[in-house]
Amino acid sequence: METEATKQEEAKRPPDLALSYAEYHQLVLSLARKIEATGWVPNQIIGIIRGAALAANILSEYWSTPCAYLAVQTYGQDKKRLDSGDIYFNRQIINNSSGFGQQALLIDDLSDTGFTLQTSYEWLLHDWNHVFKRLRCAMVFFKKDSTFIPDFYARLVEPDQAGQFPWIKQPWEVGFHAKEDPNNFAK
């Protein structure tokens, strides 16, 4: 049961930032165009999963380039951040081709602190430096106070006047489209 205190706390939060699948797709395509504008195009995409699986796939399709996935976890099943500094890696990279491209783009969906992307980036630089000649990183949603700044991002997310960031509702989040508008799930 929702208490009055809970309602007041939620009223202080900035509105959620929610996107449909179509809006998310367009946002990732805008990221691809930003990357292309620099004159650099990757020949390998590496998505941090779960969150960046869709973005990695969209970029892989856009550039017709191999896509790989790196499983990293900094949140528990309850969607609460694990203890500070805890990160779980699957030390294998799952790839959809027989080899790896040498110009790799590591992508994550969003940053709260930048810790996941930074740790993944540093691990790839250290353990995979014999494979990737160039490794750059990107985020779909980059929160302004993140400590790690990616090479590219699609959307800058800024705090409100109280310093609070909106909750980013990804289109695939359980309960987002299905509960709020079941007809919108396929859009």
XYZ file of C-alpha atoms in Angstrom:
187
model
C 0.000 0.000 0.000
C 1.327 3.399 -0.968
C 1.819 5.765 1.960
C 1.581 9.532 1.931
C 5.370 9.749 2.475
C 5.967 7.549 -0.590
C 3.694 9.748 -2.698
C 5.518 12.893 -1.539
C 8.916 11.334 -2.290
C 7.787 10.338 -5.781
C 6.409 13.841 -6.359
C 9.918 15.249 -5.732
C 11.468 13.031 -8.395
C 11.749 14.399 -11.910
C 9.413 12.772 -14.445
C 10.582 9.424 -15.805
C 12.337 9.438 -19.158
C 10.462 6.765 -21.119
C 10.946 5.790 -24.747
C 9.066 3.505 -27.093
C 10.967 0.964 -29.180
C 10.679 3.264 -32.211
C 12.067 6.240 -30.280
C 14.891 4.106 -28.883
C 15.748 2.834 -32.375
C 15.938 6.399 -33.712
C 18.099 7.458 -30.763
C 20.602 4.660 -31.457
C 20.658 5.575 -35.159
C 21.444 9.174 -34.173
C 24.386 7.791 -32.178
C 25.611 5.930 -35.278
C 25.488 9.154 -37.298
C 27.443 11.020 -34.592
C 30.126 8.338 -34.712
C 30.278 8.429 -38.521
C 30.635 12.221 -38.441
C 34.033 11.774 -36.744
C 35.316 9.778 -39.708
C 35.699 6.598 -37.651
C 33.474 3.571 -38.130
C 33.906 0.395 -36.088
C 34.164 -3.036 -37.655
C 33.227 -4.760 -34.383
C 30.433 -3.933 -31.930
C 30.609 -5.157 -28.322
C 27.449 -4.693 -26.287
C 27.381 -4.863 -22.510
C 24.425 -7.067 -21.706
C 21.700 -7.060 -20.661
C 21.103 -3.362 -21.162
C 23.000 -2.676 -24.376
C 21.961 -5.806 -26.280
C 19.389 -3.958 -28.401
C 21.641 -0.955 -29.076
C 24.512 -3.271 -30.060
C 22.246 -5.163 -32.441
C 20.921 -1.966 -34.041
C 24.477 -0.679 -34.610
C 25.616 -4.057 -35.931
C 22.765 -4.081 -38.445
C 23.340 -0.437 -39.388
C 27.023 -0.998 -40.210
C 26.680 -4.664 -41.281
C 29.420 -5.528 -38.839
C 29.882 -8.387 -36.345
C 28.328 -8.045 -32.919
C 29.702 -9.484 -29.691
C 28.341 -9.427 -26.166
C 30.022 -9.032 -22.803
C 27.964 -10.026 -19.752
C 28.516 -7.595 -16.887
C 26.391 -7.149 -13.783
C 26.394 -4.265 -11.315
C 22.720 -4.540 -10.313
C 21.005 -7.400 -8.496
C 17.735 -9.009 -9.534
C 15.924 -6.488 -7.330
C 17.284 -3.697 -9.595
C 19.338 -2.331 -6.719
C 22.991 -1.551 -7.227
C 25.360 -4.163 -5.845
C 27.771 -3.090 -3.116
C 30.090 -0.318 -4.261
C 32.871 -1.698 -6.389
C 31.161 -5.053 -7.031
C 31.088 -6.052 -10.651
C 30.599 -9.481 -12.154
C 32.115 -10.371 -15.519
C 31.645 -13.377 -17.698
C 35.251 -13.503 -18.884
C 34.207 -14.677 -22.345
C 32.981 -12.504 -25.164
C 30.189 -14.092 -27.180
C 30.661 -13.235 -30.848
C 28.433 -13.859 -33.862
C 31.320 -14.285 -36.312
C 34.478 -16.382 -36.608
C 36.796 -13.551 -35.570
C 36.884 -10.062 -34.155
C 37.229 -6.766 -35.979
C 40.174 -4.619 -34.903
C 38.227 -1.336 -34.655
C 35.824 -2.057 -31.803
C 33.026 -0.017 -30.283
C 32.022 -0.979 -26.740
C 28.486 0.174 -25.973
C 26.390 0.353 -22.815
C 22.822 1.551 -22.497
C 23.209 4.106 -19.710
C 25.465 5.328 -16.964
C 24.691 6.028 -13.374
C 28.332 6.451 -12.394
C 30.128 5.195 -15.502
C 31.641 2.363 -13.445
C 30.388 -0.497 -15.640
C 31.593 1.028 -18.905
C 34.920 2.143 -17.444
C 35.664 -1.238 -15.860
C 34.657 -3.095 -19.030
C 36.723 -0.749 -21.197
C 39.804 -1.142 -18.997
C 39.398 -4.928 -18.921
C 39.190 -5.084 -22.724
C 42.226 -2.806 -23.082
C 44.219 -5.012 -20.726
C 43.064 -8.522 -21.634
C 42.152 -8.048 -25.293
C 44.800 -5.551 -26.435
C 46.231 -8.188 -28.798
C 42.896 -8.253 -30.679
C 41.627 -4.689 -30.804
C 43.879 -2.049 -32.354
C 41.356 0.664 -31.540
C 38.703 0.514 -28.839
C 36.208 3.304 -28.346
C 33.144 3.417 -26.152
C 29.624 4.772 -26.360
C 26.454 5.100 -24.316
C 22.889 5.595 -25.326
C 22.096 7.702 -22.218
C 24.970 9.587 -20.597
C 24.231 11.098 -17.203
C 26.076 14.363 -16.741
C 27.689 13.468 -13.393
C 29.152 10.136 -14.535
C 32.813 9.805 -13.650
C 33.690 8.067 -16.927
C 33.070 9.997 -20.119
C 32.480 7.854 -23.216
C 33.821 8.773 -26.631
C 30.248 9.004 -27.913
C 26.740 9.213 -26.508
C 23.297 9.603 -28.011
C 21.593 11.623 -25.303
C 22.873 13.689 -22.398
C 20.710 13.310 -19.294
C 20.924 16.224 -16.874
C 19.664 16.511 -13.312
C 16.795 18.749 -12.300
C 17.374 21.799 -10.073
C 17.429 19.562 -6.983
C 20.220 17.479 -8.533
C 18.013 14.449 -9.186
C 18.095 12.500 -12.425
C 14.995 11.046 -14.048
C 14.524 7.298 -13.979
C 15.206 6.025 -17.504
C 12.558 3.515 -18.543
C 13.923 1.343 -21.309
C 11.244 0.125 -23.746
C 11.769 -3.522 -22.771
C 11.481 -3.073 -19.020
C 8.953 -5.448 -17.517
C 5.799 -3.554 -16.763
C 6.642 -0.494 -18.823
C 4.582 -0.895 -21.990
C 2.736 -4.074 -21.128
C 1.101 -2.708 -17.976
C 0.710 0.920 -18.964
C -0.510 0.357 -22.514
C -0.653 -3.247 -23.756
C -1.332 -2.063 -27.320
C 1.877 -0.005 -27.344
C 4.168 -2.996 -26.708
C 4.534 -3.825 -30.401
C 5.123 -0.241 -31.519
